[in-house]
Tab-separated table of C-alpha atoms in Angstrom:
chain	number	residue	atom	x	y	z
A	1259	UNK	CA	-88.771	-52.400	40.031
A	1260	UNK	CA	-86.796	-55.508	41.258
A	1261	UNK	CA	-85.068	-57.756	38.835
A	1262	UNK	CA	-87.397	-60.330	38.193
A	1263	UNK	CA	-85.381	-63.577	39.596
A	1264	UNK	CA	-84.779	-66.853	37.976
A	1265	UNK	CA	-86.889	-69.866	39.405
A	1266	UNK	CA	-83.710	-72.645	40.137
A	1267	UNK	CA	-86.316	-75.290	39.102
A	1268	UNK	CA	-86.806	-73.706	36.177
A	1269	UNK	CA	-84.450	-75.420	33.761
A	1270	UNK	CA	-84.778	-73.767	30.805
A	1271	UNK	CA	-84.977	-70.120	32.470
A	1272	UNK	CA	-81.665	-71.168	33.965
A	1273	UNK	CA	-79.819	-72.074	31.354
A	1274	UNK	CA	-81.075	-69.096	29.226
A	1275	UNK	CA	-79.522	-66.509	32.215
A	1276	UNK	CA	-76.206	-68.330	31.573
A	1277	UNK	CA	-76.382	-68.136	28.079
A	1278	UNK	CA	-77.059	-64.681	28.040
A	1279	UNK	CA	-73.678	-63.858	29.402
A	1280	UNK	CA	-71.670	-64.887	26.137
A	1281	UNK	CA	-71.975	-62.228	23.907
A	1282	UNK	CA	-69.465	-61.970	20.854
A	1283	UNK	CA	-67.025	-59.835	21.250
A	1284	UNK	CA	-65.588	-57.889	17.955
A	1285	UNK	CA	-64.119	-54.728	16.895
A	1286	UNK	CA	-64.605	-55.169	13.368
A	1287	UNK	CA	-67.951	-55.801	10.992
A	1288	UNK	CA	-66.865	-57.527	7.873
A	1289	UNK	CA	-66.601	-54.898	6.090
A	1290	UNK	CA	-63.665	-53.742	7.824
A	1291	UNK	CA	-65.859	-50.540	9.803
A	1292	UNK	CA	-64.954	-50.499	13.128
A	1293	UNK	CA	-68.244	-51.352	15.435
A	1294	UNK	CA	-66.574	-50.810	18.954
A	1295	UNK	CA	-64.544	-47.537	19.391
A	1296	UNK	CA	-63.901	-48.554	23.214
A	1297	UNK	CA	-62.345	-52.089	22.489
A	1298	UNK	CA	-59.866	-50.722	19.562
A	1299	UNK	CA	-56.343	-51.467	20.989
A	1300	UNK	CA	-53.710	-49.431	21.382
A	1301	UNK	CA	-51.460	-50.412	18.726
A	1302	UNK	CA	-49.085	-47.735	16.703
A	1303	UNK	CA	-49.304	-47.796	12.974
A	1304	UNK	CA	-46.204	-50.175	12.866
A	1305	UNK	CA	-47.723	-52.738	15.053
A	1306	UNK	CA	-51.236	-52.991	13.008
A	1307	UNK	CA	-48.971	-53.089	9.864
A	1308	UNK	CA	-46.613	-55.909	11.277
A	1309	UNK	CA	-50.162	-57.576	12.248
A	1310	UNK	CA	-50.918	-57.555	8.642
A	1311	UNK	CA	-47.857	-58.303	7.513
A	1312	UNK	CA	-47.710	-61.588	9.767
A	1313	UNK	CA	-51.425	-62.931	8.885
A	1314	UNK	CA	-50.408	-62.052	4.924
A	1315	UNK	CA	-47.396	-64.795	5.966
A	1316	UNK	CA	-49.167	-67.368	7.306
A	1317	UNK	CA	-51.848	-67.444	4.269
A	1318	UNK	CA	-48.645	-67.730	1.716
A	1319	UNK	CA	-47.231	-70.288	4.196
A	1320	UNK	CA	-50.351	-72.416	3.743
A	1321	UNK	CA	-50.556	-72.260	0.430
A	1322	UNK	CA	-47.016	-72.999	0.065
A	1323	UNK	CA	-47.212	-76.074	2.393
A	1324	UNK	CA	-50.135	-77.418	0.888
A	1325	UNK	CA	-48.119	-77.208	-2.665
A	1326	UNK	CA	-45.206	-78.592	-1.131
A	1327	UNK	CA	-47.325	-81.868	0.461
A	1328	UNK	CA	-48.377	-82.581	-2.802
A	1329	UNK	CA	-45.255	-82.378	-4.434
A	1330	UNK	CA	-44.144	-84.990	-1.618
A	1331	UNK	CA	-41.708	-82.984	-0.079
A	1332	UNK	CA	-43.261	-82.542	3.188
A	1333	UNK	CA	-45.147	-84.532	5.232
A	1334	UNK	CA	-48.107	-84.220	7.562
A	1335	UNK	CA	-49.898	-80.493	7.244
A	1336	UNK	CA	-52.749	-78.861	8.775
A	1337	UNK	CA	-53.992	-76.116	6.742
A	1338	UNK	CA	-54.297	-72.818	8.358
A	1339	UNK	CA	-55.916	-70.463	6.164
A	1340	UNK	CA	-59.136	-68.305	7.708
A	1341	UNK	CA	-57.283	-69.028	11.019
A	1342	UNK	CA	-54.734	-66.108	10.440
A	1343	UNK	CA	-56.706	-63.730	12.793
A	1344	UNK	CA	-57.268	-66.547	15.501
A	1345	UNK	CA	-53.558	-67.708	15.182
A	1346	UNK	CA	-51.434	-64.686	14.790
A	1347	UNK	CA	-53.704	-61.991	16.635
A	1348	UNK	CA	-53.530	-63.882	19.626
A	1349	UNK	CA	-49.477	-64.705	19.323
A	1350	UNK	CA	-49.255	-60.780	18.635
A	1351	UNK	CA	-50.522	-60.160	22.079
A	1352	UNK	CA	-47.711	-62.475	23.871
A	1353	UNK	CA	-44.504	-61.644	24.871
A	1354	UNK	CA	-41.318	-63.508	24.221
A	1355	UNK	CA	-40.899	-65.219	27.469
A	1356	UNK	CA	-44.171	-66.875	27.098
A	1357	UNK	CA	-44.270	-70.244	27.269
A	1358	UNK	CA	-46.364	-71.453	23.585
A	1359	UNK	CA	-47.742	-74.931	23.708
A	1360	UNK	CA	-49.463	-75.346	20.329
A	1361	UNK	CA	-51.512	-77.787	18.735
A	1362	UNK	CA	-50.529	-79.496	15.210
A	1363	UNK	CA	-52.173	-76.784	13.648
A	1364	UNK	CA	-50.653	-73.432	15.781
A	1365	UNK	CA	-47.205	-74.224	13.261
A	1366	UNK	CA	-47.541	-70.225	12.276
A	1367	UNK	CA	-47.086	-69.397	15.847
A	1368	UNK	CA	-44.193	-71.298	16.832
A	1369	UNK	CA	-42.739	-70.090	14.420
A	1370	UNK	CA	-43.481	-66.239	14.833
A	1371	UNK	CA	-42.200	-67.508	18.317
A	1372	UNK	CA	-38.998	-68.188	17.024
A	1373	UNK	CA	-38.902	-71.305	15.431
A	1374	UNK	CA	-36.755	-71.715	12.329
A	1375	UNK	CA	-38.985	-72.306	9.471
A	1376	UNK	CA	-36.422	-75.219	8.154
A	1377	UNK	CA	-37.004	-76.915	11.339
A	1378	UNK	CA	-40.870	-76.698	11.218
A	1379	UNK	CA	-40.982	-78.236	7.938
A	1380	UNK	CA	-38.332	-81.023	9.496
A	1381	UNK	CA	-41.347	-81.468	11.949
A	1382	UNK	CA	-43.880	-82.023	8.759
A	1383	UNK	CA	-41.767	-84.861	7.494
A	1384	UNK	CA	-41.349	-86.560	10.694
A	1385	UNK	CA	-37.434	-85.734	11.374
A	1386	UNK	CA	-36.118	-85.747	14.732
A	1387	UNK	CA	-34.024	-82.353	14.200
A	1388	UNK	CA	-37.535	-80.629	13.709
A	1389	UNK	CA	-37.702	-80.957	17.377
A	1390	UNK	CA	-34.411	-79.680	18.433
A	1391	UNK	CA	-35.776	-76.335	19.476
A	1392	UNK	CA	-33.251	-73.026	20.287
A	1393	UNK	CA	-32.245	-72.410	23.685
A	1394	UNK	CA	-34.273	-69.484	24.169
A	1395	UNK	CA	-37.382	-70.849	22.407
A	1396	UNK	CA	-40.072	-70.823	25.065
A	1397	UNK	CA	-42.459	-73.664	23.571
A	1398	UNK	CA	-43.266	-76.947	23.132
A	1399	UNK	CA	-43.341	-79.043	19.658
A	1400	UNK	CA	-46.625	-79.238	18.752
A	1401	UNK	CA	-49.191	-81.840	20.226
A	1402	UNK	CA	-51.331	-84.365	18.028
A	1403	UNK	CA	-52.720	-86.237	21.201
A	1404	UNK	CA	-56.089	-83.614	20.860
A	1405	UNK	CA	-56.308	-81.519	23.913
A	1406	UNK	CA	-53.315	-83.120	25.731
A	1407	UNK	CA	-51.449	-79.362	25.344
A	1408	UNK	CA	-54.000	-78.327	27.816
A	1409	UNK	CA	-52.987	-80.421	30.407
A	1410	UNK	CA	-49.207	-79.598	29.962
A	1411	UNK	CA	-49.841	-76.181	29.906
A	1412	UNK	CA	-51.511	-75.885	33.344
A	1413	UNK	CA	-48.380	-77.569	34.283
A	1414	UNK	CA	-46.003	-74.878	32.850
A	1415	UNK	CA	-48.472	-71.750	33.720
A	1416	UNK	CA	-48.317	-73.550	37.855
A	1417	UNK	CA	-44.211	-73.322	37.340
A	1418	UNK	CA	-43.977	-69.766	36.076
A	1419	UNK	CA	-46.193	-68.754	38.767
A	1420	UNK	CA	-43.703	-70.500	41.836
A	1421	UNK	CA	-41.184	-68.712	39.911
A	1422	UNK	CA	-42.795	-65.386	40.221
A	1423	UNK	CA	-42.462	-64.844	36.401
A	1424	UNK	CA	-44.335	-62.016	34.892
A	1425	UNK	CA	-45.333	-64.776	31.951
A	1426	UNK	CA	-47.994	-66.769	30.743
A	1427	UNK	CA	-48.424	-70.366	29.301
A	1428	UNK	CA	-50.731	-70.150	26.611
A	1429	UNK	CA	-52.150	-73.379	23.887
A	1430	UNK	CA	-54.580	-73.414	21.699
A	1431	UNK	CA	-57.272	-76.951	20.887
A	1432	UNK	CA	-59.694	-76.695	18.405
A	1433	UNK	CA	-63.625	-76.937	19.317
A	1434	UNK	CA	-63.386	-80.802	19.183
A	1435	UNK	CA	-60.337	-80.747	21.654
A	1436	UNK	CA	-63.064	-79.227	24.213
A	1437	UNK	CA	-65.004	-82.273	24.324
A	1438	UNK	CA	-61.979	-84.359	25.428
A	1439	UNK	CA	-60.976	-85.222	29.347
A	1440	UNK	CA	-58.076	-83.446	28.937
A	1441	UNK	CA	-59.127	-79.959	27.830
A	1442	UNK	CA	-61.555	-80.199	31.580
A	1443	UNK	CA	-58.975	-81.521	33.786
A	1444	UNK	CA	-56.274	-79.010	32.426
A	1445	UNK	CA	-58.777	-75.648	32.729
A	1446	UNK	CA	-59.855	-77.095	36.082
A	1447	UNK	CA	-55.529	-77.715	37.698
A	1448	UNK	CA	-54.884	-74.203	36.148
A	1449	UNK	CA	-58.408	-72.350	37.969
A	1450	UNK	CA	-57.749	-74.204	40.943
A	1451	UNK	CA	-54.039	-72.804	40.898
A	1452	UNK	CA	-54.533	-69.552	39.922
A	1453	UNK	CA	-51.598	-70.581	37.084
A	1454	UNK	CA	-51.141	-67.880	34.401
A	1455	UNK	CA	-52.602	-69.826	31.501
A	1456	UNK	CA	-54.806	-67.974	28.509
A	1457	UNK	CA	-56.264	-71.496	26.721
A	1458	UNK	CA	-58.267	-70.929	23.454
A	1459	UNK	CA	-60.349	-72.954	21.981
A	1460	UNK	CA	-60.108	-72.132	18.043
A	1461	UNK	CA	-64.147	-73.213	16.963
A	1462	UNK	CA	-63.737	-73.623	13.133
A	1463	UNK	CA	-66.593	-75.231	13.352
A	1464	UNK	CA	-65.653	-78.643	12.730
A	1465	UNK	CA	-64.125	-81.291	14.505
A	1466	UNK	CA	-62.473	-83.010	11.597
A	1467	UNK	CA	-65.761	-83.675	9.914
A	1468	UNK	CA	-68.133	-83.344	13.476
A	1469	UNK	CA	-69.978	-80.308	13.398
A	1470	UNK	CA	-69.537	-78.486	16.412
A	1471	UNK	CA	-73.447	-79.042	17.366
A	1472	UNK	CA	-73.025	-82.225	17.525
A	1473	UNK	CA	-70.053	-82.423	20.474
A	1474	UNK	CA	-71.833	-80.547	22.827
A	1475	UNK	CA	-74.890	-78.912	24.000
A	1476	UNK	CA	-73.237	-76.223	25.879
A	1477	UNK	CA	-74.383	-72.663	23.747
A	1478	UNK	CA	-70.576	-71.196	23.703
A	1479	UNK	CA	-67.750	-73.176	24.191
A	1480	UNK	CA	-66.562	-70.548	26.122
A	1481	UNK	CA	-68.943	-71.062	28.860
A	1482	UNK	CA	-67.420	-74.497	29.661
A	1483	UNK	CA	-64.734	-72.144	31.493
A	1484	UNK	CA	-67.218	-71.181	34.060
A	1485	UNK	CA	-67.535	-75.145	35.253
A	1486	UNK	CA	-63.216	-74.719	36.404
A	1487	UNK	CA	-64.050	-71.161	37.969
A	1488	UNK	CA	-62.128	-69.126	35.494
A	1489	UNK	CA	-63.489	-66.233	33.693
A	1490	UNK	CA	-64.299	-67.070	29.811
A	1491	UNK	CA	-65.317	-65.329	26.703
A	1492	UNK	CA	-65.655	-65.722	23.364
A	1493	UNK	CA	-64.574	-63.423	20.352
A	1494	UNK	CA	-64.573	-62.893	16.414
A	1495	UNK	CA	-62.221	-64.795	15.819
A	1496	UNK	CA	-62.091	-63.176	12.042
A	1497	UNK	CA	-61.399	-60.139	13.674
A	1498	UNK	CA	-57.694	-59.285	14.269
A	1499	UNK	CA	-58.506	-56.664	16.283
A	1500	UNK	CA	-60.770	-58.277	18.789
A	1501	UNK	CA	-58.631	-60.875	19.200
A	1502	UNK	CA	-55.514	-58.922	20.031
A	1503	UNK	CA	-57.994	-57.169	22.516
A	1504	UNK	CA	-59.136	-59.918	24.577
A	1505	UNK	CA	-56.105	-61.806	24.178
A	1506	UNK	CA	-54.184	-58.721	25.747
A	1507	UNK	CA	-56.688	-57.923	28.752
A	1508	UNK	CA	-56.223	-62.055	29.325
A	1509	UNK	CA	-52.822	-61.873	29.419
A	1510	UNK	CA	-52.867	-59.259	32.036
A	1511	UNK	CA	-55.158	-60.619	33.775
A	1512	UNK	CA	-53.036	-64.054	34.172
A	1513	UNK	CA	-49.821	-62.385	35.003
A	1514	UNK	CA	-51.491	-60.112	37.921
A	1515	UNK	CA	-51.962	-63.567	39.575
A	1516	UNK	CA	-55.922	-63.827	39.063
A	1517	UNK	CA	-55.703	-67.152	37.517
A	1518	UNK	CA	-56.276	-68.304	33.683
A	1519	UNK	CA	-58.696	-66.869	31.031
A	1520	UNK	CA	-60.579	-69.236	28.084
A	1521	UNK	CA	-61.312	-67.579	25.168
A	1522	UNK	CA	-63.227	-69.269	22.695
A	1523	UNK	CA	-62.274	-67.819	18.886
A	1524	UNK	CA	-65.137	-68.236	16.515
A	1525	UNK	CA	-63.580	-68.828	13.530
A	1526	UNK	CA	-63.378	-71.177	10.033
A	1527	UNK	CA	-60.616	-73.368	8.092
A	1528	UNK	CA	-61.292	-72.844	4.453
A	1529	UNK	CA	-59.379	-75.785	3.965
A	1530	UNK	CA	-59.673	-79.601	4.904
A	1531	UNK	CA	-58.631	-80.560	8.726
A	1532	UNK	CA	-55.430	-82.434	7.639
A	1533	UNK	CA	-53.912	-83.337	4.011
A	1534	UNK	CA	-54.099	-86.586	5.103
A	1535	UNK	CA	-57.200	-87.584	3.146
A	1536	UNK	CA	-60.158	-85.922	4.730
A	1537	UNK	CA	-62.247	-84.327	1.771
A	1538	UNK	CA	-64.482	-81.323	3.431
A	1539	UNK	CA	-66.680	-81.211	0.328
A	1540	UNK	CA	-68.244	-84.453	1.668
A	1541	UNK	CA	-69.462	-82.757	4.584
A	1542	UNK	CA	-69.573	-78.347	4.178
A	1543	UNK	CA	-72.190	-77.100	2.158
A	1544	UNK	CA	-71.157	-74.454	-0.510
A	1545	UNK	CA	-73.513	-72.714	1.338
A	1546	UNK	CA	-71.516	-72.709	4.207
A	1547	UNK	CA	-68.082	-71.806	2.599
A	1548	UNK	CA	-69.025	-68.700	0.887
A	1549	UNK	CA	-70.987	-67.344	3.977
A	1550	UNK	CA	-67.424	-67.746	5.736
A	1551	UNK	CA	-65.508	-66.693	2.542
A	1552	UNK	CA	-67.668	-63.312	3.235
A	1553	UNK	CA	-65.911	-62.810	6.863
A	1554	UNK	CA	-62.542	-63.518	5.671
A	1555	UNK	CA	-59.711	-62.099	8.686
A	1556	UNK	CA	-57.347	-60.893	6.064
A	1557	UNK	CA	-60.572	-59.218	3.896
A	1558	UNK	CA	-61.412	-57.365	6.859
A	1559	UNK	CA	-58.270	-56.092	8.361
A	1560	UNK	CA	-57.031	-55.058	4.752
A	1561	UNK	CA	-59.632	-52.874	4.451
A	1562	UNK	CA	-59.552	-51.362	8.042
A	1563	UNK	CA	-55.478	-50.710	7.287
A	1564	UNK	CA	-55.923	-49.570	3.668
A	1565	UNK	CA	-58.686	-46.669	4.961
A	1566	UNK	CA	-56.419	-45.669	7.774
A	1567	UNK	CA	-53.681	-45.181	4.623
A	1568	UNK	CA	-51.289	-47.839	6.478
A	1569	UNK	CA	-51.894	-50.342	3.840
A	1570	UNK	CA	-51.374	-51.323	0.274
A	1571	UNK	CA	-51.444	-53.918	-3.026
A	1572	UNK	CA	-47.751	-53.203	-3.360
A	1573	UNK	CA	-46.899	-53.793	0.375
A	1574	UNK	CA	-49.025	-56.789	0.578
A	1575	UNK	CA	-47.340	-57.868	-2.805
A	1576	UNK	CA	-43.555	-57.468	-1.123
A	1577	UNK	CA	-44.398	-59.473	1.721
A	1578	UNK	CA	-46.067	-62.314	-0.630
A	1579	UNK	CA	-42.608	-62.589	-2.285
A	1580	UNK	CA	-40.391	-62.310	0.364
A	1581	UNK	CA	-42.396	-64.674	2.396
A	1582	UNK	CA	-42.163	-67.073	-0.917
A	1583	UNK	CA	-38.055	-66.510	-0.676
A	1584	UNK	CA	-38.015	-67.582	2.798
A	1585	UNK	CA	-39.966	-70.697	2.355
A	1586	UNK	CA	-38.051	-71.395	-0.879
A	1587	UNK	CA	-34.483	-71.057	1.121
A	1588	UNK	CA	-35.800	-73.128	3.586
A	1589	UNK	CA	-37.348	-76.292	1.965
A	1590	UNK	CA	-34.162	-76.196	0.242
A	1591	UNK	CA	-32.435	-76.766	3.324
A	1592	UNK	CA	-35.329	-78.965	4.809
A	1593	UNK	CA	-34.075	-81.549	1.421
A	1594	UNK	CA	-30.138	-81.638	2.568
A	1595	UNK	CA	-30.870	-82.956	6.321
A	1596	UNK	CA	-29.772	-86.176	6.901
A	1597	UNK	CA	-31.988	-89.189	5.769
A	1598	UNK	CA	-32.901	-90.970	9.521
A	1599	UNK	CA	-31.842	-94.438	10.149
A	1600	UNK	CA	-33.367	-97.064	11.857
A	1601	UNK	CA	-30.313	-96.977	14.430
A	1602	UNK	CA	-31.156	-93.525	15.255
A	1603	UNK	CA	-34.656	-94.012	15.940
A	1604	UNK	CA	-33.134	-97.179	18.640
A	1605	UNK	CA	-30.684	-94.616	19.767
A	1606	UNK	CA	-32.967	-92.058	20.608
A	1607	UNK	CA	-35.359	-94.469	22.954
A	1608	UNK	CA	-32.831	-94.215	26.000
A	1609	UNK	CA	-30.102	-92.400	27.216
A	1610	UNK	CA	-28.136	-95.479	27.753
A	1611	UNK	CA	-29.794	-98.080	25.715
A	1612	UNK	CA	-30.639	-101.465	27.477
A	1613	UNK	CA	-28.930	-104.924	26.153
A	1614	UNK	CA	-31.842	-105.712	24.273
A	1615	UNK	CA	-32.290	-102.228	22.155
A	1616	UNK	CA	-28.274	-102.141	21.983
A	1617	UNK	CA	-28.489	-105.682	19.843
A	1618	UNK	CA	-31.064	-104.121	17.896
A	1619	UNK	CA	-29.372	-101.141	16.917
A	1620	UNK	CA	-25.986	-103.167	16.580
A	1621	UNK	CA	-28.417	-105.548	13.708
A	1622	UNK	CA	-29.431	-102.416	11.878
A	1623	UNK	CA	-26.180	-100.748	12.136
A	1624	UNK	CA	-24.537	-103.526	9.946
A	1625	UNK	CA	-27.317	-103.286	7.580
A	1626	UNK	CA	-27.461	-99.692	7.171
A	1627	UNK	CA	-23.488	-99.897	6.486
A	1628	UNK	CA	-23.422	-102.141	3.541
């Protein structure tokens, strides 16, 4: 019997066919069983260990940074915790020449890309040495314009491709960053120019304190992809292995010359969008919070490693500590840089300053020296 077709006047039928074509990708239930035998990637025992090891960092790293913002010692944070899977499952997948262009909250992937912790928590407090980046560094400092990264990244993906480099651009916005101009225009250069770009949108559900059904009607976020002619899909973004997965086959995809890949991440921030006041309680139910609580990335993949025999308390308990030394060493050092002047902040407006900035900085020179 033929397929029964879809009447093009029938709204509602129409959008219900497109809907139909997002389906949630995972590899993992939350309990840790795997669900998809085809999807699981072909990691060695090492890798899924380093995995863990990486997403045990970042949740000590958050906790540590949200300590160390109280304490006043650093300065603007976006908490990362339930993101760990979203975050470091999808930097797992990317090689070193990849160019990362992160938001203000992808901090635990710059600096798995190589980014000296002492000079990410220079970034926090507003210091220009946290943006002195390494030579070999392939990444941007993070954006807070929302959804400007995509933009520059479809710039960057459209360079590595005239270079015939076997890399990808890839940047992450949150689910409110796809309801800004910028997110459409930079999917829509990027499809346009075949660049090799993988953009994800990181849905935590919560844009600030906008739930996500209120931005948009659109059923996935994902689907927006289709609009700029690029294929899209949208994962578990609790589940490490999923997103290494997808993140992988996009990857591949990119740097075969078929163009960009969106991949929407369905995932949750336990904490509140920025330590700069915003109080979730005001607008999460506890409802909501222990339903997420219950999918937890690091829950999951601990118990996926632990059954395979590649996991345990006292590994997970060694990388806690030394993960506490490192941030220790470097905070220290993050409290010896330099104090900034006003002078330096002239200085740094123009190569060769212009009469009227020189005066200024000459004014605040002889302050700063008495």
């Amino acid at each position: 019997m033929a397929k029964k077709k879809v009447n093009p006047l029938d709204f509602a039928a129409f959008l219900e066919s497109v809907n139909e074509n997002f389906q949630t990708v995972q590899v993992l239930d939350v309990n840790g069983k795997v669900v998809n035998e085809d999807l699981l990637p072909d990691l060695s025992d090492d890798e899924l260990v380093e995995l863990m090891s990486r997403m045990v960092w970042s949740r000590v790293l958050d906790q540590r940074s949200t300590a160390l913002n109280r304490q006043g010692r650093l300065g603007f944070y976006a908490p990362t915790a339930g993101q760990e899977a979203s975050q470091l499952a999808s930097h797992f997948a990317m090689e070193k020449e990849d160019v990362l262009l992160p938001g203000y909250r992808d901090v635990p992937q710059l600096i798995q890309h190589g980014l000296p912790l002492k000079e990410a928590f220079l970034w926090s407090k507003g210091h220009a040495a946290g943006n002195e980046y390494p030579e070999d560094l392939k990444a941007l400092p993070p954006q807070i314009i929302i959804g400007a990264q995509y933009v520059q990244a479809a710039g960057v993906a459209l360079g590595l491709k005239k270079r015939n480099k076997p890399n990808v651009a890839f940047t992450y916005t949150g689910d409110g960053g796809s309801s800004q101009g910028d997110f459409y225009e930079g999917i829509n250069f990027a499809g346009a120019m075949k660049a090799n770009a993988v953009f994800f949108i990181q849905n935590n559900g919560y844009a600030i304190s906008t739930p996500r059904e209120l931005q948009t009607a659109a059923f996935t976020l994902a689907q927006k992809g289709l609009a700029a002619g690029i294929p899209s899909v949208q994962v578990d973004g609790m589940d490490a292995l999923a997103v290494y997965q997808v993140t992988k086959a996009a990857r591949d995809w990119a740097v075969a010359g078929n163009g960009p890949v969106l991949i929407e991440t369905l995932t949750y921030r336990y904490g509140p969008h920025t330590l700069s006041g915003d109080d979730p309680t005001r607008y999460r139910s506890q409802e909501t919070e222990d339903e997420w609580a219950a999918k937890d990335p690091l829950n999951r993949f601990r118990t996926y490693l632990t059954e395979k025999g590649l996991w345990s308390e006292e590994k997970e308990e060694a990388v806690i500590e030394q993960t506490k030394e490192e941030i220790k060493e470097a905070i220290k050092a993050t409290d010896l840089a330099p104090k900034q002047k006003v002078s330096d902040f002239l200085k740094n407006m123009f190569e060769v300053a212009p009469q009227s900035i020189q005066e200024q900085i000459d004014i605040y020179e002889a302050k700063e020296s008495k």
